Amino acid sequence: MAKSILICDDAAFMRMMIKDILTKNGYTIAGEAENGVKAVEKYTETKPDLVMMDITMPEMDGIQALKKIKETDPSANIIMCSAMGQQAMVIESIQSGAKDFIVKPFQADRVLEAVKKAVG
């Protein structure tokens, strides 16, 4: 069965880019969220195999959302995505339970490598 993935990013074009890479490679999109609050809600609703989570989002950032999701589901698979030069964020994300970290702008092969590593 295809792995389902929740895409969380405040930029619609980034969600579209990720969705395009994933669907072309046989993954199912469980849903999309434009901020951390929606990400937590959608995660609870859809129980995806994996979450692709941007860090910088309005209302609740990706790290807060990561922590909230991990509180309710410690086995959640979450890959963080963000722009260059956010080393402290990378470290906090991994310490908070993220499986991996992808830097924008995305390279399709790097996205797929991280997804395969996280959910097979």
PDB file of C-alpha atoms in Angstrom:
ATOM      1  CA  MET A   1       0.000   0.000   0.000  1.00  0.00           C
ATOM      2  CA  ALA A   2       1.215   3.517  -0.813  1.00  0.00           C
ATOM      3  CA  LYS A   3       2.545   5.509   2.119  1.00  0.00           C
ATOM      4  CA  SER A   4       0.440   8.544   3.014  1.00  0.00           C
ATOM      5  CA  ILE A   5       2.134  11.865   3.650  1.00  0.00           C
ATOM      6  CA  LEU A   6       0.883  15.093   5.230  1.00  0.00           C
ATOM      7  CA  ILE A   7       2.494  18.230   3.775  1.00  0.00           C
ATOM      8  CA  CYS A   8       2.775  21.284   6.031  1.00  0.00           C
ATOM      9  CA  ASP A   9       4.078  24.569   4.645  1.00  0.00           C
ATOM     10  CA  ASP A  10       2.666  28.090   4.669  1.00  0.00           C
ATOM     11  CA  ALA A  11       3.673  28.586   1.016  1.00  0.00           C
ATOM     12  CA  ALA A  12       1.185  26.957  -1.368  1.00  0.00           C
ATOM     13  CA  PHE A  13       3.820  26.643  -4.121  1.00  0.00           C
ATOM     14  CA  MET A  14       6.133  24.696  -1.750  1.00  0.00           C
ATOM     15  CA  ARG A  15       3.309  22.306  -0.876  1.00  0.00           C
ATOM     16  CA  MET A  16       2.662  21.899  -4.593  1.00  0.00           C
ATOM     17  CA  MET A  17       6.339  21.170  -5.320  1.00  0.00           C
ATOM     18  CA  ILE A  18       6.540  18.536  -2.567  1.00  0.00           C
ATOM     19  CA  LYS A  19       3.210  17.008  -3.592  1.00  0.00           C
ATOM     20  CA  ASP A  20       4.420  16.781  -7.187  1.00  0.00           C
ATOM     21  CA  ILE A  21       7.673  14.998  -6.218  1.00  0.00           C
ATOM     22  CA  LEU A  22       5.865  12.555  -3.938  1.00  0.00           C
ATOM     23  CA  THR A  23       2.874  11.670  -6.126  1.00  0.00           C
ATOM     24  CA  LYS A  24       5.129  11.089  -9.149  1.00  0.00           C
ATOM     25  CA  ASN A  25       6.964   8.528  -7.017  1.00  0.00           C
ATOM     26  CA  GLY A  26       3.960   6.579  -5.816  1.00  0.00           C
ATOM     27  CA  TYR A  27       3.180   8.260  -2.506  1.00  0.00           C
ATOM     28  CA  THR A  28      -0.312   9.324  -1.439  1.00  0.00           C
ATOM     29  CA  ILE A  29      -0.975  12.791  -0.035  1.00  0.00           C
ATOM     30  CA  ALA A  30      -2.956  12.495   3.216  1.00  0.00           C
ATOM     31  CA  GLY A  31      -3.575  16.233   3.328  1.00  0.00           C
ATOM     32  CA  GLU A  32      -2.037  19.682   3.426  1.00  0.00           C
ATOM     33  CA  ALA A  33      -1.689  22.265   6.190  1.00  0.00           C
ATOM     34  CA  GLU A  34      -0.629  25.905   5.961  1.00  0.00           C
ATOM     35  CA  ASN A  35       0.359  26.374   9.602  1.00  0.00           C
ATOM     36  CA  GLY A  36       1.316  24.392  12.703  1.00  0.00           C
ATOM     37  CA  VAL A  37      -2.167  24.458  14.242  1.00  0.00           C
ATOM     38  CA  LYS A  38      -3.670  22.934  11.090  1.00  0.00           C
ATOM     39  CA  ALA A  39      -0.781  20.445  10.894  1.00  0.00           C
ATOM     40  CA  VAL A  40      -1.618  19.061  14.339  1.00  0.00           C
ATOM     41  CA  GLU A  41      -5.356  18.902  13.482  1.00  0.00           C
ATOM     42  CA  LYS A  42      -4.743  17.201  10.133  1.00  0.00           C
ATOM     43  CA  TYR A  43      -2.318  14.731  11.702  1.00  0.00           C
ATOM     44  CA  THR A  44      -4.978  13.690  14.228  1.00  0.00           C
ATOM     45  CA  GLU A  45      -7.600  13.393  11.471  1.00  0.00           C
ATOM     46  CA  THR A  46      -5.551  11.548   8.860  1.00  0.00           C
ATOM     47  CA  LYS A  47      -2.888   9.596  10.829  1.00  0.00           C
ATOM     48  CA  PRO A  48      -0.404   9.733   7.922  1.00  0.00           C
ATOM     49  CA  ASP A  49       2.693   7.531   7.639  1.00  0.00           C
ATOM     50  CA  LEU A  50       4.849  10.649   7.400  1.00  0.00           C
ATOM     51  CA  VAL A  51       4.715  14.418   7.846  1.00  0.00           C
ATOM     52  CA  MET A  52       6.797  16.894   5.812  1.00  0.00           C
ATOM     53  CA  MET A  53       6.903  19.941   8.113  1.00  0.00           C
ATOM     54  CA  ASP A  54       8.161  23.438   7.348  1.00  0.00           C
ATOM     55  CA  ILE A  55       9.679  25.237  10.349  1.00  0.00           C
ATOM     56  CA  THR A  56       8.716  28.854   9.740  1.00  0.00           C
ATOM     57  CA  MET A  57       4.910  29.072   9.653  1.00  0.00           C
ATOM     58  CA  PRO A  58       2.314  31.422  11.151  1.00  0.00           C
ATOM     59  CA  GLU A  59       0.191  30.688  14.261  1.00  0.00           C
ATOM     60  CA  MET A  60       2.364  27.776  15.402  1.00  0.00           C
ATOM     61  CA  ASP A  61       5.800  27.042  13.956  1.00  0.00           C
ATOM     62  CA  GLY A  62       6.894  23.637  12.751  1.00  0.00           C
ATOM     63  CA  ILE A  63       8.934  22.826  15.848  1.00  0.00           C
ATOM     64  CA  GLN A  64       5.954  23.479  18.152  1.00  0.00           C
ATOM     65  CA  ALA A  65       3.765  21.371  15.855  1.00  0.00           C
ATOM     66  CA  LEU A  66       6.405  18.612  15.837  1.00  0.00           C
ATOM     67  CA  LYS A  67       6.415  18.567  19.654  1.00  0.00           C
ATOM     68  CA  LYS A  68       2.594  18.513  19.842  1.00  0.00           C
ATOM     69  CA  ILE A  69       2.309  15.651  17.352  1.00  0.00           C
ATOM     70  CA  LYS A  70       5.036  13.673  19.153  1.00  0.00           C
ATOM     71  CA  GLU A  71       3.182  14.193  22.479  1.00  0.00           C
ATOM     72  CA  THR A  72       0.071  12.508  21.103  1.00  0.00           C
ATOM     73  CA  ASP A  73       1.896   9.980  18.905  1.00  0.00           C
ATOM     74  CA  PRO A  74       5.503   9.245  19.928  1.00  0.00           C
ATOM     75  CA  SER A  75       5.930   6.997  16.872  1.00  0.00           C
ATOM     76  CA  ALA A  76       5.089   9.792  14.382  1.00  0.00           C
ATOM     77  CA  ASN A  77       7.488  10.098  11.437  1.00  0.00           C
ATOM     78  CA  ILE A  78       8.252  13.749  10.753  1.00  0.00           C
ATOM     79  CA  ILE A  79      10.756  15.301   8.362  1.00  0.00           C
ATOM     80  CA  MET A  80      11.471  18.987   8.869  1.00  0.00           C
ATOM     81  CA  CYS A  81      12.012  21.346   5.935  1.00  0.00           C
ATOM     82  CA  SER A  82      13.523  24.788   6.071  1.00  0.00           C
ATOM     83  CA  ALA A  83      15.768  27.338   4.430  1.00  0.00           C
ATOM     84  CA  MET A  84      19.539  27.387   4.780  1.00  0.00           C
ATOM     85  CA  GLY A  85      21.318  28.690   7.833  1.00  0.00           C
ATOM     86  CA  GLN A  86      19.002  27.538  10.580  1.00  0.00           C
ATOM     87  CA  GLN A  87      21.433  25.266  12.384  1.00  0.00           C
ATOM     88  CA  ALA A  88      19.879  25.807  15.829  1.00  0.00           C
ATOM     89  CA  MET A  89      16.471  24.875  14.385  1.00  0.00           C
ATOM     90  CA  VAL A  90      17.914  21.720  12.837  1.00  0.00           C
ATOM     91  CA  ILE A  91      19.350  20.632  16.175  1.00  0.00           C
ATOM     92  CA  GLU A  92      16.144  21.432  18.078  1.00  0.00           C
ATOM     93  CA  SER A  93      14.074  19.558  15.475  1.00  0.00           C
ATOM     94  CA  ILE A  94      16.166  16.406  15.702  1.00  0.00           C
ATOM     95  CA  GLN A  95      16.229  16.569  19.510  1.00  0.00           C
ATOM     96  CA  SER A  96      12.436  16.944  19.454  1.00  0.00           C
ATOM     97  CA  GLY A  97      12.063  13.755  17.448  1.00  0.00           C
ATOM     98  CA  ALA A  98      12.260  14.675  13.761  1.00  0.00           C
ATOM     99  CA  LYS A  99      13.558  11.838  11.579  1.00  0.00           C
ATOM    100  CA  ASP A 100      15.397  14.069   9.130  1.00  0.00           C
ATOM    101  CA  PHE A 101      15.874  17.598   7.900  1.00  0.00           C
ATOM    102  CA  ILE A 102      15.639  18.802   4.303  1.00  0.00           C
ATOM    103  CA  VAL A 103      16.972  22.174   3.199  1.00  0.00           C
ATOM    104  CA  LYS A 104      15.101  24.412   0.750  1.00  0.00           C
ATOM    105  CA  PRO A 105      15.269  24.786  -2.174  1.00  0.00           C
ATOM    106  CA  PHE A 106      14.370  21.120  -2.500  1.00  0.00           C
ATOM    107  CA  GLN A 107      16.207  18.624  -4.623  1.00  0.00           C
ATOM    108  CA  ALA A 108      13.770  15.884  -5.645  1.00  0.00           C
ATOM    109  CA  ASP A 109      16.286  13.091  -4.963  1.00  0.00           C
ATOM    110  CA  ARG A 110      17.026  14.444  -1.466  1.00  0.00           C
ATOM    111  CA  VAL A 111      13.294  14.583  -0.644  1.00  0.00           C
ATOM    112  CA  LEU A 112      12.814  10.988  -1.831  1.00  0.00           C
ATOM    113  CA  GLU A 113      15.902   9.766  -0.002  1.00  0.00           C
ATOM    114  CA  ALA A 114      14.634  11.257   3.280  1.00  0.00           C
ATOM    115  CA  VAL A 115      11.114   9.867   2.759  1.00  0.00           C
ATOM    116  CA  LYS A 116      12.397   6.368   1.940  1.00  0.00           C
ATOM    117  CA  LYS A 117      14.677   6.440   4.990  1.00  0.00           C
ATOM    118  CA  ALA A 118      11.790   7.502   7.241  1.00  0.00           C
ATOM    119  CA  VAL A 119       8.994   5.225   6.006  1.00  0.00           C
ATOM    120  CA  GLY A 120      10.501   2.789   3.553  1.00  0.00           C
TER     121      GLY A 120
END
